[in-house]
Tab-separated table of C-alpha atoms and ligand atoms in Angstrom:
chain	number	residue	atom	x	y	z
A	1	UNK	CA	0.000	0.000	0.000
A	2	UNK	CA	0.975	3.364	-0.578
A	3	UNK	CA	2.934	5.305	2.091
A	4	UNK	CA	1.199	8.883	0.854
A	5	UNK	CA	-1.833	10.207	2.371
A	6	UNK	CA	-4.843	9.472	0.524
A	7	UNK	CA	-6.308	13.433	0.292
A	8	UNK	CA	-10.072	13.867	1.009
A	9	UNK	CA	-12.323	13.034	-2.499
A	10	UNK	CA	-13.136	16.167	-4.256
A	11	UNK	CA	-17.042	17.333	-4.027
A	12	UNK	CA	-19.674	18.704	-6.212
A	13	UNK	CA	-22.686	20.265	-4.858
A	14	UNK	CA	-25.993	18.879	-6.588
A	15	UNK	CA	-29.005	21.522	-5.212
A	16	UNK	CA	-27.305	22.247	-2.392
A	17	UNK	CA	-26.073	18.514	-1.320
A	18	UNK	CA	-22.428	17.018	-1.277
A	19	UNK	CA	-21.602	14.024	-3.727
A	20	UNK	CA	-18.268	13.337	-3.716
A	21	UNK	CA	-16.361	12.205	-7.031
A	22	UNK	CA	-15.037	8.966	-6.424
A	23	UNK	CA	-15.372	5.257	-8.432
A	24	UNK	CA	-15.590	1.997	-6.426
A	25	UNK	CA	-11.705	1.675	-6.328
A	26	UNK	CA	-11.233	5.106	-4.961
A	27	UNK	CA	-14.335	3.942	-2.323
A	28	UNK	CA	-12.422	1.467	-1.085
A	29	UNK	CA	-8.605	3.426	-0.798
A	30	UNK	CA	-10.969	5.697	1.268
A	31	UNK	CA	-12.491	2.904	3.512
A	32	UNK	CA	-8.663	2.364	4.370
A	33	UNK	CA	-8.058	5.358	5.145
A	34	UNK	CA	-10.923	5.783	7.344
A	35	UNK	CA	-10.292	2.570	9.389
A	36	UNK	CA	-7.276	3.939	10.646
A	37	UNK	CA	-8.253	7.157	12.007
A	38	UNK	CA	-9.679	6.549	15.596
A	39	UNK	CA	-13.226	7.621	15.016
A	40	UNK	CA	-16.834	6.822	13.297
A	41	UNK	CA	-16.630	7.520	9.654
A	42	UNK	CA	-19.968	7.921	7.887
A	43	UNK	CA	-20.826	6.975	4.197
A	44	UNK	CA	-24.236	7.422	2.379
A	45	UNK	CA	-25.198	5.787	-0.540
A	46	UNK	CA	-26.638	9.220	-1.888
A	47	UNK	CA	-29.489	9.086	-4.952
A	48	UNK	CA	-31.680	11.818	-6.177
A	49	UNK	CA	-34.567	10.329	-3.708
A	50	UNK	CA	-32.119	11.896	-0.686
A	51	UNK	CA	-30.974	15.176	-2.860
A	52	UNK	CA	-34.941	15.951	-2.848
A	53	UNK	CA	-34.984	14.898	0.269
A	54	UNK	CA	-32.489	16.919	1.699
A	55	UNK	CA	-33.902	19.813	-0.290
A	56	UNK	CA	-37.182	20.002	2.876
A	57	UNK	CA	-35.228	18.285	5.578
A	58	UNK	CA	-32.507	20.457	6.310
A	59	UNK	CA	-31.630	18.223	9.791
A	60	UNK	CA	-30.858	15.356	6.877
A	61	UNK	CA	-29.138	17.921	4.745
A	62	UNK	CA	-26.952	18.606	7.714
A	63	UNK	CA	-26.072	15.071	8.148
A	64	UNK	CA	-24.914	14.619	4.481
A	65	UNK	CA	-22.732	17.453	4.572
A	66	UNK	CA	-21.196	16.169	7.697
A	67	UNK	CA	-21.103	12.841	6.093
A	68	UNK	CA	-17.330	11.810	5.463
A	69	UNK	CA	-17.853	10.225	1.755
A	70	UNK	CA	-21.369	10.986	-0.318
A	71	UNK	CA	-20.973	8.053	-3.073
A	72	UNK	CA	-23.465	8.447	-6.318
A	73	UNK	CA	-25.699	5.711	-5.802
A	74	UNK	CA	-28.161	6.281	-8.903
A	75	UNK	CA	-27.332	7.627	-12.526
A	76	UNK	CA	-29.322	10.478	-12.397
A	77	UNK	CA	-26.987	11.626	-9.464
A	78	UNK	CA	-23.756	10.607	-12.021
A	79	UNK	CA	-25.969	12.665	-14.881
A	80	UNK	CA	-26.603	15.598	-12.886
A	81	UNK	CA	-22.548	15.826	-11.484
A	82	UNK	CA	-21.989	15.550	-15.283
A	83	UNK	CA	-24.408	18.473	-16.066
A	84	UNK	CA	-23.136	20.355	-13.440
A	85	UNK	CA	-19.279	20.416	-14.666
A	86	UNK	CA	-17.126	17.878	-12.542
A	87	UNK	CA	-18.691	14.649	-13.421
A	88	UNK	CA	-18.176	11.378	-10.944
A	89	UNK	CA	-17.002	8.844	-12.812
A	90	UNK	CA	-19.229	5.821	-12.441
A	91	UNK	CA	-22.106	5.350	-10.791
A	92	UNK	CA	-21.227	3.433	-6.896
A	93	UNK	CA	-24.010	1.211	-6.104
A	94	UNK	CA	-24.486	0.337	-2.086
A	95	UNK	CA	-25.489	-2.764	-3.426
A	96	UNK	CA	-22.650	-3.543	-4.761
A	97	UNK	CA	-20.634	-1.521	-2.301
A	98	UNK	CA	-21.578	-4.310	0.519
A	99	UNK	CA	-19.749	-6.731	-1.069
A	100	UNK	CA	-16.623	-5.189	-1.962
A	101	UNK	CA	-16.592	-3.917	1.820
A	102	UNK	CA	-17.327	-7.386	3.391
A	103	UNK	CA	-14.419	-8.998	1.028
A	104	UNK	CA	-12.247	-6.487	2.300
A	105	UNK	CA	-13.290	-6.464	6.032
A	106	UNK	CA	-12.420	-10.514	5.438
A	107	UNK	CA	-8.641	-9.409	3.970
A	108	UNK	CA	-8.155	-7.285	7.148
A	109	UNK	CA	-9.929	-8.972	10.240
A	110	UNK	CA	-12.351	-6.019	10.547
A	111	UNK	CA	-15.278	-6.494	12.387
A	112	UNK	CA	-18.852	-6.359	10.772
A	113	UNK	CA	-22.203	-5.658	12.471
A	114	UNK	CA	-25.354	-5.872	10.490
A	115	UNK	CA	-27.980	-3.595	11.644
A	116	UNK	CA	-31.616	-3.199	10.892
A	117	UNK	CA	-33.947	-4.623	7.744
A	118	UNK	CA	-36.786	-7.089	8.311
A	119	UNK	CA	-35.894	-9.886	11.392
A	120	UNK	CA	-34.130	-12.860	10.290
A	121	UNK	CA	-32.725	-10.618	6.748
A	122	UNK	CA	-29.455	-9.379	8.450
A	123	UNK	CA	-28.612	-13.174	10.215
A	124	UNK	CA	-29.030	-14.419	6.563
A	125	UNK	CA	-27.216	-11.769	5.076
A	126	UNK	CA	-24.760	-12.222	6.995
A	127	UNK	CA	-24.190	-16.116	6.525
A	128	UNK	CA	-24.260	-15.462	2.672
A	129	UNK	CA	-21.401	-12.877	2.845
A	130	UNK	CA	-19.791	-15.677	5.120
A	131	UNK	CA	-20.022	-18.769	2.959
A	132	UNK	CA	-18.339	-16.316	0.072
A	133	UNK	CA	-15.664	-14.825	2.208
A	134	UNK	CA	-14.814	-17.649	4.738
A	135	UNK	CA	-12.891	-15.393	6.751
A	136	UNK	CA	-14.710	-12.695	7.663
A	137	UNK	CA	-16.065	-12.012	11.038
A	138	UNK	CA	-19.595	-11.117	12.031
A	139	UNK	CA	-19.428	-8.874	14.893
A	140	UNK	CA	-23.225	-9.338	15.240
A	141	UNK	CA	-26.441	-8.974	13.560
A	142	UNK	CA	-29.743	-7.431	14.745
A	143	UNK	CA	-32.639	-5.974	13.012
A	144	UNK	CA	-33.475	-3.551	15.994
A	145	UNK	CA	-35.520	-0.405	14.871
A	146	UNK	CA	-34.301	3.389	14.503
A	147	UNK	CA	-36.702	3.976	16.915
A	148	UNK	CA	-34.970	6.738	19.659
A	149	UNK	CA	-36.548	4.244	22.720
A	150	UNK	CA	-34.600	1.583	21.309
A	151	UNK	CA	-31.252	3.773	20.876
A	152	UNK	CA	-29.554	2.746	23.979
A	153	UNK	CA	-30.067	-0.671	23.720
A	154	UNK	CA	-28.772	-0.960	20.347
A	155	UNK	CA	-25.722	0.868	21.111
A	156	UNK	CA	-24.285	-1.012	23.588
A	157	UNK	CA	-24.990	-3.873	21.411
A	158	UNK	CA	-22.779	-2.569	18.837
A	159	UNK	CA	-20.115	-1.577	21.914
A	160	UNK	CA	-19.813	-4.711	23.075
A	161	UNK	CA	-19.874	-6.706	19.997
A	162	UNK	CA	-16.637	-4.209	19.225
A	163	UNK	CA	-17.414	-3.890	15.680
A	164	UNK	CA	-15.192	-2.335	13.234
A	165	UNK	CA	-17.302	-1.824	9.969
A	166	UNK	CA	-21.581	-1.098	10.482
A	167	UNK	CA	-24.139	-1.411	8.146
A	168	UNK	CA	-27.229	-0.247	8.737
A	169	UNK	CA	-30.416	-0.876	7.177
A	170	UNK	CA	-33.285	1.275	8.215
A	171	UNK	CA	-33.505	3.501	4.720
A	172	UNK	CA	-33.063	6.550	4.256
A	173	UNK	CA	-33.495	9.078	5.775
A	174	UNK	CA	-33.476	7.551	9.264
A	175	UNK	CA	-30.321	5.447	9.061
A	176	UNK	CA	-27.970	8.269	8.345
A	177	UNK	CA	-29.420	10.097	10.412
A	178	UNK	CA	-29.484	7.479	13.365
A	179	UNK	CA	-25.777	7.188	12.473
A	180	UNK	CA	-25.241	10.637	12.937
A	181	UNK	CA	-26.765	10.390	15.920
A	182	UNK	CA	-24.568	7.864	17.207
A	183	UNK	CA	-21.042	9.337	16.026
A	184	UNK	CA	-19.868	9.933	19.472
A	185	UNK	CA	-21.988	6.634	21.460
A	186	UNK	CA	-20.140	3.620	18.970
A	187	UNK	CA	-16.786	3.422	20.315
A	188	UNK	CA	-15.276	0.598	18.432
A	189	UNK	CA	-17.024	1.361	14.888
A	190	UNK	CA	-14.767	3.283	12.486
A	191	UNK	CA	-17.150	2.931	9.180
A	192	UNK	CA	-20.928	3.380	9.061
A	193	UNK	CA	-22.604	2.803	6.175
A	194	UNK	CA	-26.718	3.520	5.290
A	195	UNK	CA	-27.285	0.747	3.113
A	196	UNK	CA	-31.003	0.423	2.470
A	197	UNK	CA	-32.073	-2.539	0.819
A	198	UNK	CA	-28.856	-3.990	-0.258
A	199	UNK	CA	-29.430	-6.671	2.772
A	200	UNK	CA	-32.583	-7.475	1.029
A	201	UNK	CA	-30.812	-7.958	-2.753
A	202	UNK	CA	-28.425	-10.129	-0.972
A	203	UNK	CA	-30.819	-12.360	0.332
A	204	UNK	CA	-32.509	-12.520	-2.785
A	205	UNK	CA	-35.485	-10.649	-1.423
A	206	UNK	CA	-34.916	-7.770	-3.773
A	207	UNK	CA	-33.731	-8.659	-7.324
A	208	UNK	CA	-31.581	-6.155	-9.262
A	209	UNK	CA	-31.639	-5.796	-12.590
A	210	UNK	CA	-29.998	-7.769	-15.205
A	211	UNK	CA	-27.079	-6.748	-16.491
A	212	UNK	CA	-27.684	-5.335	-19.958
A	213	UNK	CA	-31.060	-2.573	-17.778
A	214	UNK	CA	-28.162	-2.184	-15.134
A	215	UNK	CA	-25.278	-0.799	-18.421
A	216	UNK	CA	-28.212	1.245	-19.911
A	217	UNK	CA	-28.934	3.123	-16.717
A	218	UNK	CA	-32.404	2.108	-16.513
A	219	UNK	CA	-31.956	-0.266	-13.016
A	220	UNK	CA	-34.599	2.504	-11.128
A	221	UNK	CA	-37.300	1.382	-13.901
A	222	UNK	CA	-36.960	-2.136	-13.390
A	223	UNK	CA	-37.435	-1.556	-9.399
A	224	UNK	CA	-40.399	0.193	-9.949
A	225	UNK	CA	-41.707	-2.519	-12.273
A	226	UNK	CA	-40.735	-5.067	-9.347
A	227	UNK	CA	-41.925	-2.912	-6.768
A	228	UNK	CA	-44.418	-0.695	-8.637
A	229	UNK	CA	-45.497	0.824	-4.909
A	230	UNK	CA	-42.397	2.692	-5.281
A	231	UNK	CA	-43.896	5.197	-7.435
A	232	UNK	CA	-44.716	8.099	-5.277
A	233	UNK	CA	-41.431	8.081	-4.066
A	234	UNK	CA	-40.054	7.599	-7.145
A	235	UNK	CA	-41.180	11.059	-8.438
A	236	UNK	CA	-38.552	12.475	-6.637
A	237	UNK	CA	-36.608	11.537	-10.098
A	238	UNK	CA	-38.491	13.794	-12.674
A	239	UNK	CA	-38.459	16.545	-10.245
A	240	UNK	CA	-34.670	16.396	-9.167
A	241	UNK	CA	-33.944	16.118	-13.549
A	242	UNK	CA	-36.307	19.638	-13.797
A	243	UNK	CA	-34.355	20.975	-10.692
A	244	UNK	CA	-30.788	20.453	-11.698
A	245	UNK	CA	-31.554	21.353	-15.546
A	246	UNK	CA	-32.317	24.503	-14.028
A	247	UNK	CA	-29.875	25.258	-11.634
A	248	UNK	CA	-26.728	27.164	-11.958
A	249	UNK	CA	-23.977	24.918	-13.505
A	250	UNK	CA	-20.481	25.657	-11.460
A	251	UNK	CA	-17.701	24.085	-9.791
A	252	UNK	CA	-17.329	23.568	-5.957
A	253	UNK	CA	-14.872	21.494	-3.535
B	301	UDP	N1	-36.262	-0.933	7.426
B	301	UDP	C1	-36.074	-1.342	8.747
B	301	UDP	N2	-36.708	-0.668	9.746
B	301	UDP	C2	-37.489	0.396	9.503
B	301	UDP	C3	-37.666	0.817	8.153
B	301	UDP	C4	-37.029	0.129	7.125
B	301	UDP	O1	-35.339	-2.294	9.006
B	301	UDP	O2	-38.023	0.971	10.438
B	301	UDP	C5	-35.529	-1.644	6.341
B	301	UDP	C6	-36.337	-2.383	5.300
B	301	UDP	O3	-36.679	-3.669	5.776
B	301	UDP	C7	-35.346	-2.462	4.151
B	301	UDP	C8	-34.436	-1.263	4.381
B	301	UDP	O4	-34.866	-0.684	5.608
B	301	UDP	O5	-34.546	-3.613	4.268
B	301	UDP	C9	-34.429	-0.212	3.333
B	301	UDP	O6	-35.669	0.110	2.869
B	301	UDP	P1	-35.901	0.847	1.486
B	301	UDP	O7	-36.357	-0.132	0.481
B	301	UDP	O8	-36.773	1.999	1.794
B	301	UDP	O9	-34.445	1.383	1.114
B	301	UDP	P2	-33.813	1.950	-0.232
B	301	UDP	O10	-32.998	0.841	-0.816
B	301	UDP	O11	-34.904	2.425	-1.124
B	301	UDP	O12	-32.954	3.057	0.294
């Protein structure tokens, strides 16, 4: 490994909300990095469904621009960082993300703790990511609830199960900002990541799309065909497009 200091990812503002330019390789050489600074790191797996988000919610705003990497989950996030003049260069899908992070937290002994989804999903999960890295080690696994009475509880969970690397599934908004909330209460974790329903595409509860949808940059229209219930949410998308076609296109970071 390299003996420089990886520098902090550049960032581009879409409306008002960081995305940081970085590919999956880059992700990773920044995972590193985190792990060896002595505190919680946050990700999110930002898509235009948090940029609108974030547009009325300016608590979850807050927690994205405290957030210490903003990947482009979503190609109308890579689109719009295109539009607006410092493009990211691929699209960095948490579902994919999980994987490359539990093969590496098997290569370096780091500790993972699944948190959240439906019961039984994160045990499952985390047998799966098992049987394909043999030597990674589960911390623990709970699904738990971001409920605020349950906060304590699931803390010291996470303390005592000394976990290195956290997932949490609880979607978004409410996992980052349960992780934010919990910066200074996990001791041992050094990465948090808000990973929505990856746990559920591992377990096969969720399928992605095939390939050839996924290359096109249509994998949001196959979920809603899949899970057509989506589709109030999913406006989010023309109305982010209309909002960033209009916006002023400069630089930033
Ligand atoms: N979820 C949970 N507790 C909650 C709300 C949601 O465990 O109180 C889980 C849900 O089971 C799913 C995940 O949160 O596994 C993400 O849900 P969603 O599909 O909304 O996430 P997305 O992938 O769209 O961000």
């Amino acid at each position: 490994m390299s003996t420089n200091p990886l520098p902090p990812a550049s960032v581009v503002q879409v409306l008002n909300t960081p995305v940081h330019v970085v590919d999956m390789d880059e992700t990773m050489a920044h995972v590193r990095r985190f792990m060896q600074e002595p505190r919680l790191h946050q990700i999110a797996t930002t898509n235009p469904e948090f940029v609108m988000r974030a547009q009325t919610d300016e608590p979850f705003r807050q927690v994205l621009e405290q957030a210490d990497l903003c990947i482009a989950d979503g190609i109308g996030l890579v689109l719009a960082t295109r539009w607006l003049g410092k493009g990211v260069p691929e699209r960095v899908p948490g579902s994919e993300l999980v994987y490359h992070l539990a093969q590496l937290a098997a290569e370096e002994k780091w500790r993972l703790f699944l948190l959240g989804a439906a019961p039984g999903v994160a045990e499952e999960a985390a047998a799966l990511f098992q049987a394909q890295f043999p030597s990674l080690l589960i911390a623990g696994t709970y699904a738990g609830s971001p409920d605020p009475a349950e906060n304590e509880e699931i803390v010291a969970r996470i303390n005592r199960s000394e976990a290195d690397l956290l997932f949490v599934a609880y979607g978004a908004p409410r996992q980052d900002k349960w992780i934010a909330g919990n910066r200074d209460t996990l001791k041992s974790v050094r990465v948090a990541i808000g990973v929505g329903g990856s746990l559920d595409f591992v377990t096969g509860r969720s399928k992605r799309a095939p390939m050839w949808i996924r290359k096109i940059g249509l994998e949001w229209l196959h979920r809603l065909f899949l899970e057509p219930w989506r589709w109030r949410r999913m406006l989010a998308l023309p109305r982010f497009a209309v909002k960033v076609l209009f916006s002023p296109r400069r630089r930033s970071g």
